GROMACS .gro file of C-alpha atoms in nm:
model
  409
    1MET     CA    1  -2.397  13.468  -8.378
    2LYS     CA    2  -2.627  13.429  -8.689
    3HIS     CA    3  -2.969  13.320  -8.662
    4TYR     CA    4  -3.204  13.194  -8.934
    5ASP     CA    5  -3.569  13.055  -8.966
    6VAL     CA    6  -3.408  12.787  -9.168
    7ILE     CA    7  -3.044  12.697  -9.254
    8ILE     CA    8  -2.988  12.471  -9.544
    9ILE     CA    9  -2.639  12.304  -9.589
   10GLY     CA   10  -2.524  12.252  -9.942
   11GLY     CA   11  -2.565  12.458 -10.219
   12GLY     CA   12  -2.663  12.196 -10.512
   13ALA     CA   13  -2.945  12.137 -10.693
   14ALA     CA   14  -3.131  11.987 -10.365
   15GLY     CA   15  -3.027  12.306 -10.174
   16PHE     CA   16  -3.138  12.584 -10.385
   17PHE     CA   17  -3.470  12.409 -10.473
   18ALA     CA   18  -3.582  12.340 -10.136
   19ALA     CA   19  -3.475  12.704 -10.046
   20ILE     CA   20  -3.682  12.861 -10.324
   21ASN     CA   21  -4.003  12.635 -10.266
   22CYS     CA   22  -3.911  12.719  -9.885
   23VAL     CA   23  -4.005  13.099  -9.948
   24GLU     CA   24  -4.218  13.066 -10.215
   25GLN     CA   25  -4.462  12.896  -9.981
   26ASN     CA   26  -4.368  13.103  -9.699
   27PRO     CA   27  -4.205  13.422  -9.749
   28ASN     CA   28  -4.173  13.504  -9.400
   29LEU     CA   29  -3.930  13.291  -9.383
   30ASN     CA   30  -3.572  13.358  -9.285
   31ILE     CA   31  -3.345  13.134  -9.473
   32CYS     CA   32  -2.999  13.074  -9.549
   33ILE     CA   33  -2.774  12.832  -9.786
   34LEU     CA   34  -2.431  12.754  -9.673
   35GLU     CA   35  -2.210  12.623  -9.919
   36LYS     CA   36  -1.831  12.516  -9.848
   37ASN     CA   37  -1.719  12.601 -10.218
   38LYS     CA   38  -1.678  12.947 -10.353
   39GLU     CA   39  -1.935  12.841 -10.609
   40GLY     CA   40  -2.257  12.648 -10.601
   41LEU     CA   41  -2.414  12.420 -10.811
   42GLN     CA   42  -2.110  12.236 -10.927
   43LYS     CA   43  -2.271  11.902 -11.034
   44VAL     CA   44  -2.557  12.083 -11.217
   45LYS     CA   45  -2.276  12.253 -11.413
   46ILE     CA   46  -2.138  11.950 -11.569
   47SER     CA   47  -2.444  11.734 -11.555
   48GLY     CA   48  -2.506  11.561 -11.904
   49GLY     CA   49  -2.192  11.666 -12.048
   50GLY     CA   50  -2.257  12.042 -11.936
   51ARG     CA   51  -2.629  12.052 -12.057
   52CYS     CA   52  -2.770  11.923 -11.741
   53ASN     CA   53  -2.996  11.610 -11.744
   54VAL     CA   54  -3.291  11.777 -11.560
   55THR     CA   55  -3.505  11.499 -11.519
   56HIS     CA   56  -3.653  11.173 -11.751
   57ALA     CA   57  -3.985  11.154 -11.966
   58GLU     CA   58  -4.120  10.891 -11.713
   59PHE     CA   59  -4.478  10.993 -11.573
   60ILE     CA   60  -4.592  10.690 -11.429
   61PRO     CA   61  -4.463  10.668 -11.016
   62GLN     CA   62  -4.467  10.278 -11.053
   63GLU     CA   63  -4.268  10.302 -11.335
   64LEU     CA   64  -4.050  10.590 -11.229
   65VAL     CA   65  -3.932  10.407 -10.914
   66HIS     CA   66  -3.792  10.102 -11.126
   67ASN     CA   67  -3.443  10.316 -11.200
   68TYR     CA   68  -3.311  10.373 -10.812
   69PRO     CA   69  -3.128  10.071 -10.730
   70ARG     CA   70  -3.190  10.164 -10.318
   71GLY     CA   71  -3.499  10.392 -10.278
   72GLU     CA   72  -3.747  10.222 -10.507
   73LYS     CA   73  -3.978  10.162 -10.257
   74GLU     CA   74  -3.916  10.487 -10.002
   75LEU     CA   75  -3.959  10.747 -10.292
   76LEU     CA   76  -4.322  10.607 -10.481
   77GLY     CA   77  -4.531  10.762 -10.240
   78PRO     CA   78  -4.294  11.117 -10.248
   79PHE     CA   79  -4.364  11.071 -10.682
   80HIS     CA   80  -4.718  11.063 -10.622
   81GLN     CA   81  -4.657  11.396 -10.428
   82PHE     CA   82  -4.401  11.556 -10.697
   83MET     CA   83  -4.222  11.413 -11.024
   84THR     CA   84  -4.156  11.455 -11.332
   85GLY     CA   85  -4.464  11.668 -11.491
   86ASP     CA   86  -4.379  11.926 -11.166
   87THR     CA   87  -4.035  11.956 -11.254
   88ILE     CA   88  -4.117  12.040 -11.584
   89GLU     CA   89  -4.429  12.300 -11.482
   90TRP     CA   90  -4.212  12.418 -11.182
   91PHE     CA   91  -3.895  12.507 -11.477
   92ASP     CA   92  -4.162  12.628 -11.718
   93LYS     CA   93  -4.325  12.869 -11.495
   94ARG     CA   94  -3.991  13.044 -11.436
   95GLY     CA   95  -3.886  13.093 -11.814
   96VAL     CA   96  -3.668  12.728 -11.871
   97ALA     CA   97  -3.838  12.502 -12.089
   98LEU     CA   98  -3.725  12.140 -12.120
   99LYS     CA   99  -3.719  11.898 -12.441
  100ILE     CA  100  -3.725  11.517 -12.458
  101GLU     CA  101  -3.442  11.325 -12.646
  102GLU     CA  102  -3.502  11.008 -12.785
  103ASP     CA  103  -3.380  10.805 -12.519
  104GLY     CA  104  -3.622  10.986 -12.301
  105ARG     CA  105  -3.348  11.209 -12.116
  106MET     CA  106  -3.480  11.568 -12.060
  107PHE     CA  107  -3.281  11.885 -12.080
  108PRO     CA  108  -3.323  12.284 -12.088
  109VAL     CA  109  -3.374  12.349 -12.473
  110THR     CA  110  -3.089  12.598 -12.463
  111ASP     CA  111  -2.874  12.249 -12.418
  112SER     CA  112  -2.642  12.437 -12.160
  113SER     CA  113  -2.650  12.392 -11.802
  114GLN     CA  114  -2.593  12.744 -11.701
  115THR     CA  115  -2.961  12.810 -11.776
  116ILE     CA  116  -3.048  12.572 -11.495
  117ILE     CA  117  -2.783  12.745 -11.276
  118ASP     CA  118  -2.907  13.095 -11.414
  119CYS     CA  119  -3.283  13.022 -11.291
  120PHE     CA  120  -3.118  12.909 -10.926
  121LEU     CA  121  -2.988  13.157 -10.885
  122ASN     CA  122  -3.214  13.471 -10.967
  123GLU     CA  123  -3.484  13.341 -10.778
  124ALA     CA  124  -3.244  13.275 -10.471
  125GLN     CA  125  -3.168  13.666 -10.531
  126LYS     CA  126  -3.494  13.734 -10.590
  127LEU     CA  127  -3.674  13.591 -10.288
  128GLN     CA  128  -3.407  13.743 -10.070
  129ILE     CA  129  -3.240  13.397 -10.019
  130ASP     CA  130  -2.890  13.451  -9.798
  131VAL     CA  131  -2.611  13.231 -10.035
  132LEU     CA  132  -2.294  13.223  -9.833
  133TYR     CA  133  -1.996  13.031  -9.980
  134SER     CA  134  -1.680  12.904  -9.834
  135GLN     CA  135  -1.862  12.817  -9.544
  136ASN     CA  136  -1.723  12.466  -9.463
  137VAL     CA  137  -1.943  12.340  -9.154
  138GLN     CA  138  -1.731  12.166  -8.890
  139ASP     CA  139  -1.995  12.125  -8.650
  140ILE     CA  140  -2.377  12.058  -8.568
  141GLU     CA  141  -2.501  12.072  -8.221
  142ILE     CA  142  -2.901  12.043  -8.067
  143LEU     CA  143  -2.941  12.357  -7.810
  144GLU     CA  144  -3.243  12.132  -7.684
  145ALA     CA  145  -3.333  12.423  -7.439
  146GLN     CA  146  -3.371  12.675  -7.720
  147GLU     CA  147  -3.510  12.428  -7.954
  148VAL     CA  148  -3.254  12.538  -8.207
  149PHE     CA  149  -2.956  12.394  -8.388
  150GLN     CA  150  -2.606  12.554  -8.374
  151ILE     CA  151  -2.383  12.537  -8.661
  152LYS     CA  152  -2.052  12.563  -8.660
  153THR     CA  153  -1.829  12.679  -8.940
  154LYS     CA  154  -1.466  12.817  -8.942
  155ASP     CA  155  -1.560  13.182  -8.882
  156THR     CA  156  -1.921  13.204  -8.808
  157ASN     CA  157  -2.150  13.037  -8.540
  158PHE     CA  158  -2.528  13.030  -8.718
  159GLN     CA  159  -2.856  12.928  -8.548
  160CYS     CA  160  -3.202  12.804  -8.684
  161GLU     CA  161  -3.485  12.618  -8.590
  162LYS     CA  162  -3.524  12.404  -8.864
  163LEU     CA  163  -3.210  12.245  -9.107
  164LEU     CA  164  -3.205  12.058  -9.429
  165VAL     CA  165  -2.918  11.829  -9.500
  166ALA     CA  166  -2.839  11.850  -9.863
  167THR     CA  167  -2.483  11.775  -9.896
  168GLY     CA  168  -2.477  11.501 -10.144
  169SER     CA  169  -2.207  11.232 -10.132
  170SER     CA  170  -2.005  11.376  -9.857
  171VAL     CA  171  -1.790  11.118  -9.573
  172LYS     CA  172  -1.732  11.413  -9.395
  173PHE     CA  173  -2.101  11.535  -9.375
  174TRP     CA  174  -2.226  11.191  -9.322
  175LYS     CA  175  -1.972  11.108  -8.996
  176LEU     CA  176  -2.156  11.500  -8.863
  177ILE     CA  177  -2.501  11.304  -8.950
  178SER     CA  178  -2.401  11.005  -8.726
  179GLN     CA  179  -2.288  11.200  -8.446
  180LEU     CA  180  -2.665  11.344  -8.430
  181GLY     CA  181  -2.792  10.992  -8.424
  182HIS     CA  182  -2.813  10.899  -8.759
  183THR     CA  183  -2.717  10.547  -8.913
  184ILE     CA  184  -2.483  10.588  -9.255
  185VAL     CA  185  -2.509  10.308  -9.467
  186GLN     CA  186  -2.163  10.250  -9.619
  187PRO     CA  187  -2.059  10.450  -9.896
  188VAL     CA  188  -1.946  10.251 -10.229
  189PRO     CA  189  -1.944  10.407 -10.591
  190SER     CA  190  -2.240  10.355 -10.866
  191LEU     CA  191  -2.234  10.472 -11.203
  192PHE     CA  192  -1.875  10.334 -11.329
  193THR     CA  193  -1.754  10.188 -11.648
  194PHE     CA  194  -1.627   9.812 -11.644
  195ASN     CA  195  -1.191   9.829 -11.702
  196ILE     CA  196  -1.132   9.531 -11.955
  197ASN     CA  197  -0.829   9.458 -12.124
  198ASP     CA  198  -0.931   9.191 -12.421
  199LYS     CA  199  -0.790   9.198 -12.784
  200ARG     CA  200  -1.144   9.119 -12.884
  201ILE     CA  201  -1.232   9.486 -12.809
  202LYS     CA  202  -0.851   9.671 -12.765
  203ASN     CA  203  -0.886   9.810 -13.141
  204ILE     CA  204  -1.261   9.889 -13.203
  205PRO     CA  205  -1.300  10.184 -12.910
  206GLY     CA  206  -1.614  10.371 -13.007
  207VAL     CA  207  -1.812  10.092 -13.133
  208VAL     CA  208  -2.173  10.054 -13.016
  209ALA     CA  209  -2.348   9.730 -12.973
  210GLN     CA  210  -2.717   9.883 -12.953
  211ASP     CA  211  -2.906   9.607 -12.760
  212VAL     CA  212  -2.715   9.335 -12.583
  213GLU     CA  213  -2.789   9.124 -12.271
  214VAL     CA  214  -2.504   9.117 -12.018
  215ASN     CA  215  -2.501   8.896 -11.707
  216ILE     CA  216  -2.222   8.887 -11.413
  217LEU     CA  217  -2.113   8.561 -11.370
  218LYS     CA  218  -2.152   8.389 -11.039
  219THR     CA  219  -2.427   8.642 -10.940
  220ASP     CA  220  -2.793   8.767 -11.016
  221LEU     CA  221  -2.732   9.076 -11.172
  222SER     CA  222  -2.832   9.145 -11.530
  223SER     CA  223  -2.882   9.430 -11.758
  224GLN     CA  224  -3.014   9.510 -12.116
  225GLY     CA  225  -2.945   9.765 -12.360
  226PRO     CA  226  -2.705   9.957 -12.578
  227LEU     CA  227  -2.282   9.889 -12.476
  228LEU     CA  228  -2.029  10.082 -12.582
  229ILE     CA  229  -1.665   9.985 -12.654
  230THR     CA  230  -1.396  10.213 -12.455
  231HIS     CA  231  -1.042  10.253 -12.449
  232TRP     CA  232  -1.021  10.085 -12.122
  233GLY     CA  233  -1.335   9.865 -12.154
  234MET     CA  234  -1.716   9.891 -12.179
  235SER     CA  235  -1.931  10.128 -12.127
  236ALA     CA  236  -2.324  10.313 -12.191
  237PRO     CA  237  -2.682  10.199 -12.050
  238ALA     CA  238  -2.625   9.821 -11.989
  239ILE     CA  239  -2.263   9.835 -11.818
  240LEU     CA  240  -2.388  10.101 -11.590
  241LYS     CA  241  -2.733   9.960 -11.480
  242LEU     CA  242  -2.517   9.689 -11.364
  243SER     CA  243  -2.294   9.908 -11.203
  244ALA     CA  244  -2.560  10.083 -11.005
  245TYR     CA  245  -2.776   9.761 -10.906
  246GLY     CA  246  -2.462   9.563 -10.832
  247ALA     CA  247  -2.266   9.851 -10.642
  248VAL     CA  248  -2.260   9.684 -10.294
  249GLU     CA  249  -2.220   9.349 -10.444
  250LEU     CA  250  -1.897   9.417 -10.702
  251ALA     CA  251  -1.751   9.638 -10.447
  252LYS     CA  252  -1.710   9.295 -10.213
  253MET     CA  253  -1.558   9.156 -10.505
  254ASP     CA  254  -1.293   9.474 -10.571
  255TYR     CA  255  -1.405   9.521 -10.926
  256LYS     CA  256  -1.240   9.172 -11.064
  257PHE     CA  257  -1.515   8.958 -11.188
  258GLN     CA  258  -1.657   8.815 -11.555
  259ILE     CA  259  -1.934   8.934 -11.740
  260GLU     CA  260  -2.105   8.713 -12.017
  261ILE     CA  261  -2.226   8.905 -12.292
  262ASN     CA  262  -2.533   8.823 -12.554
  263PHE     CA  263  -2.447   9.070 -12.849
  264ILE     CA  264  -2.752   8.975 -13.060
  265LYS     CA  265  -3.017   8.860 -12.783
  266GLN     CA  266  -3.053   8.541 -12.944
  267ASP     CA  267  -3.004   8.190 -12.816
  268PHE     CA  268  -2.763   7.956 -12.886
  269GLU     CA  269  -2.939   7.689 -13.081
  270SER     CA  270  -3.089   7.992 -13.321
  271CYS     CA  271  -2.803   8.192 -13.390
  272LEU     CA  272  -2.640   7.817 -13.481
  273ASP     CA  273  -2.957   7.744 -13.723
  274HIS     CA  274  -2.898   8.131 -13.855
  275LEU     CA  275  -2.560   8.113 -13.946
  276LYS     CA  276  -2.557   7.746 -14.079
  277ALA     CA  277  -2.820   7.913 -14.332
  278ILE     CA  278  -2.561   8.133 -14.412
  279LYS     CA  279  -2.298   7.881 -14.472
  280HIS     CA  280  -2.545   7.716 -14.707
  281ASP     CA  281  -2.689   8.034 -14.897
  282PHE     CA  282  -2.332   8.218 -14.889
  283GLY     CA  283  -2.068   7.961 -14.925
  284LYS     CA  284  -1.830   8.200 -15.190
  285LYS     CA  285  -1.838   8.492 -14.930
  286LEU     CA  286  -1.565   8.584 -14.653
  287VAL     CA  287  -1.701   8.534 -14.313
  288TYR     CA  288  -1.470   8.828 -14.222
  289LYS     CA  289  -1.630   9.087 -14.486
  290LEU     CA  290  -2.047   8.931 -14.351
  291PRO     CA  291  -2.142   9.077 -14.116
  292GLN     CA  292  -2.484   8.929 -13.931
  293PHE     CA  293  -2.741   9.005 -13.720
  294GLU     CA  294  -2.733   9.404 -13.782
  295LEU     CA  295  -2.408   9.369 -13.554
  296PRO     CA  296  -2.126   9.688 -13.597
  297LYS     CA  297  -1.883   9.595 -13.865
  298ARG     CA  298  -1.572   9.586 -13.671
  299LEU     CA  299  -1.717   9.397 -13.327
  300TRP     CA  300  -1.809   9.105 -13.595
  301GLN     CA  301  -1.463   9.090 -13.762
  302GLN     CA  302  -1.320   9.069 -13.370
  303LEU     CA  303  -1.556   8.804 -13.291
  304VAL     CA  304  -1.498   8.635 -13.608
  305LEU     CA  305  -1.154   8.608 -13.546
  306ALA     CA  306  -1.168   8.512 -13.214
  307SER     CA  307  -1.368   8.199 -13.331
  308GLY     CA  308  -1.038   8.052 -13.500
  309MET     CA  309  -1.103   8.170 -13.830
  310THR     CA  310  -0.944   8.401 -14.042
  311GLN     CA  311  -0.979   8.666 -14.283
  312ASP     CA  312  -0.984   8.497 -14.594
  313THR     CA  313  -1.201   8.181 -14.435
  314ARG     CA  314  -1.510   8.152 -14.712
  315TRP     CA  315  -1.824   8.054 -14.525
  316ALA     CA  316  -1.792   7.738 -14.738
  317ASP     CA  317  -1.493   7.642 -14.557
  318VAL     CA  318  -1.648   7.707 -14.141
  319ASN     CA  319  -1.646   7.397 -13.990
  320LYS     CA  320  -1.826   7.295 -13.693
  321GLN     CA  321  -1.581   7.338 -13.442
  322GLU     CA  322  -1.550   7.705 -13.616
  323LEU     CA  323  -1.956   7.770 -13.598
  324ASP     CA  324  -1.997   7.645 -13.265
  325SER     CA  325  -1.711   7.874 -13.197
  326LEU     CA  326  -1.904   8.225 -13.328
  327THR     CA  327  -2.193   8.160 -13.183
  328GLU     CA  328  -2.038   8.118 -12.885
  329GLN     CA  329  -1.899   8.439 -12.940
  330LEU     CA  330  -2.213   8.616 -13.018
  331THR     CA  331  -2.444   8.458 -12.758
  332GLN     CA  332  -2.217   8.404 -12.446
  333ALA     CA  333  -1.880   8.601 -12.475
  334VAL     CA  334  -1.703   8.618 -12.139
  335PHE     CA  335  -1.464   8.897 -12.058
  336ASP     CA  336  -1.279   8.950 -11.734
  337VAL     CA  337  -1.340   9.271 -11.528
  338ASN     CA  338  -1.067   9.439 -11.378
  339GLY     CA  339  -1.153   9.740 -11.212
  340LYS     CA  340  -1.352  10.050 -11.277
  341SER     CA  341  -1.349  10.369 -11.402
  342THR     CA  342  -1.580  10.680 -11.313
  343PHE     CA  343  -1.836  10.770 -11.578
  344LYS     CA  344  -1.726  11.135 -11.731
  345ASP     CA  345  -1.758  11.351 -11.416
  346GLU     CA  346  -2.080  11.212 -11.251
  347PHE     CA  347  -1.942  11.026 -10.986
  348VAL     CA  348  -2.240  10.913 -10.813
  349THR     CA  349  -2.247  10.689 -10.475
  350ALA     CA  350  -2.503  10.434 -10.334
  351GLY     CA  351  -2.491  10.485  -9.952
  352GLY     CA  352  -2.529  10.739  -9.672
  353ILE     CA  353  -2.833  10.802  -9.425
  354ASP     CA  354  -3.030  10.480  -9.319
  355LEU     CA  355  -3.369  10.528  -9.508
  356LYS     CA  356  -3.551  10.339  -9.242
  357GLU     CA  357  -3.467  10.638  -9.001
  358VAL     CA  358  -3.641  10.889  -9.236
  359ASN     CA  359  -4.007  10.969  -9.298
  360PHE     CA  360  -4.072  10.999  -9.662
  361LYS     CA  361  -4.426  11.151  -9.601
  362THR     CA  362  -4.185  11.493  -9.495
  363PHE     CA  363  -3.831  11.393  -9.599
  364GLU     CA  364  -3.785  11.461  -9.199
  365SER     CA  365  -3.530  11.271  -8.970
  366LYS     CA  366  -3.740  11.029  -8.736
  367ARG     CA  367  -3.445  11.028  -8.482
  368VAL     CA  368  -3.404  11.458  -8.467
  369PRO     CA  369  -3.740  11.664  -8.451
  370ASN     CA  370  -3.658  11.950  -8.720
  371LEU     CA  371  -3.382  11.814  -8.931
  372TYR     CA  372  -3.452  11.715  -9.282
  373PHE     CA  373  -3.260  11.556  -9.603
  374ALA     CA  374  -3.280  11.579  -9.989
  375GLY     CA  375  -3.060  11.443 -10.254
  376GLU     CA  376  -2.791  11.192 -10.256
  377VAL     CA  377  -2.692  11.269  -9.887
  378LEU     CA  378  -2.952  10.986  -9.852
  379ASN     CA  379  -2.919  10.593  -9.952
  380ILE     CA  380  -3.080  10.697 -10.260
  381ASP     CA  381  -2.887  10.643 -10.590
  382ALA     CA  382  -3.050  10.585 -10.936
  383ILE     CA  383  -2.911  10.431 -11.294
  384THR     CA  384  -2.813  10.717 -11.513
  385GLY     CA  385  -3.058  10.973 -11.719
  386GLY     CA  386  -3.181  11.223 -11.478
  387PHE     CA  387  -3.311  10.994 -11.233
  388ASN     CA  388  -3.114  11.128 -10.968
  389PHE     CA  389  -3.188  11.490 -11.013
  390GLN     CA  390  -3.557  11.422 -10.985
  391ASN     CA  391  -3.500  11.226 -10.648
  392ALA     CA  392  -3.345  11.589 -10.577
  393TRP     CA  393  -3.620  11.763 -10.674
  394THR     CA  394  -3.867  11.564 -10.505
  395GLY     CA  395  -3.702  11.510 -10.170
  396ALA     CA  396  -3.635  11.931 -10.205
  397PHE     CA  397  -3.961  12.008 -10.287
  398ILE     CA  398  -4.187  11.783 -10.009
  399ALA     CA  399  -3.880  11.871  -9.715
  400ALA     CA  400  -3.962  12.241  -9.823
  401LYS     CA  401  -4.370  12.231  -9.823
  402THR     CA  402  -4.349  12.049  -9.444
  403ILE     CA  403  -4.120  12.368  -9.327
  404ALA     CA  404  -4.307  12.608  -9.470
  405LYS     CA  405  -4.645  12.456  -9.319
  406LYS     CA  406  -4.490  12.371  -8.957
  407SER     CA  407  -4.318  12.762  -8.957
  408PRO     CA  408  -4.524  13.058  -8.843
  409LEU     CA  409  -4.674  13.257  -9.134
   0.00000   0.00000   0.00000
């Protein structure tokens, strides 16, 4: 039997961040991280294409929370305690400088996730935190007479007074947490791309429309932003935001639905008036070769063909039906979605521990005293851009601060 003051289950971003902050605020704490894999911080390693998207340059809590389809209301208070600026300062103090990219995402200046991993491993070693790998937790018991948690792995039994769970989206672990009396919101995928088989986009993968509006028909779901055409359909922020905010609804539809895209963010009449003016002014030009509205050339050409015109149609020869059809393709193009694909390697899940059962001033369970949570084990998830990590840092920091205060100095 091994005994610790604090055990953290999960050697990912939230787990390491919590452990380090615990010991820094209370050096007498004897802390252990139990990680089921042979190495930890695996999501940190692949995040941002191996560069680690640490956080996002949004410094107002009221604005930051808008990036969380689940957790928006609950995170407002915590973000007033620890948010983006604190994250930047925390890493800076440990020799890790961050940079802001044009879209607001923040990365280490080294452009390598290994920088973040090394920072965590070095701090853990310096603070004498025991990091035990290949420790697959089988069971958690509460020994009420002794006021301790007993944690069983395949080979060892551990005991602790304070337990922090930072296991991410683990169905197996949610089951263990439910046995302790917590409600688990059924997990469904979030942050995924849309599978679309449509001749308008079949031969133009890699094309980006910089600012579009996308609506999911028969729902209230809509978003705006860049749209990327891929080999299997569509991706980029305009789509990923929809997948996050619509995670539960789209799962119920079995990922079969229709989207309507306004490629130019103008209404039908404005677009039609513009096309009529072009027809008047550039009658001799080929429609196919004269892209409008700053649309990518290859996308424009596919929409022209979808409107019933040919590559040889001149503006002067475009009839009313073709003009209306092109306007519709530009402002109200409907695509059938049939399935989803994981966004890169960054699998994110909506679902987890019911937020009503957690005290967000401390990240302690309302059901089980001295049990804490941080990261995606909770029913909190965000759109892409560093927001999921910021949730991990914030929850881990506040939980660590609470544990450090409640433990003997």
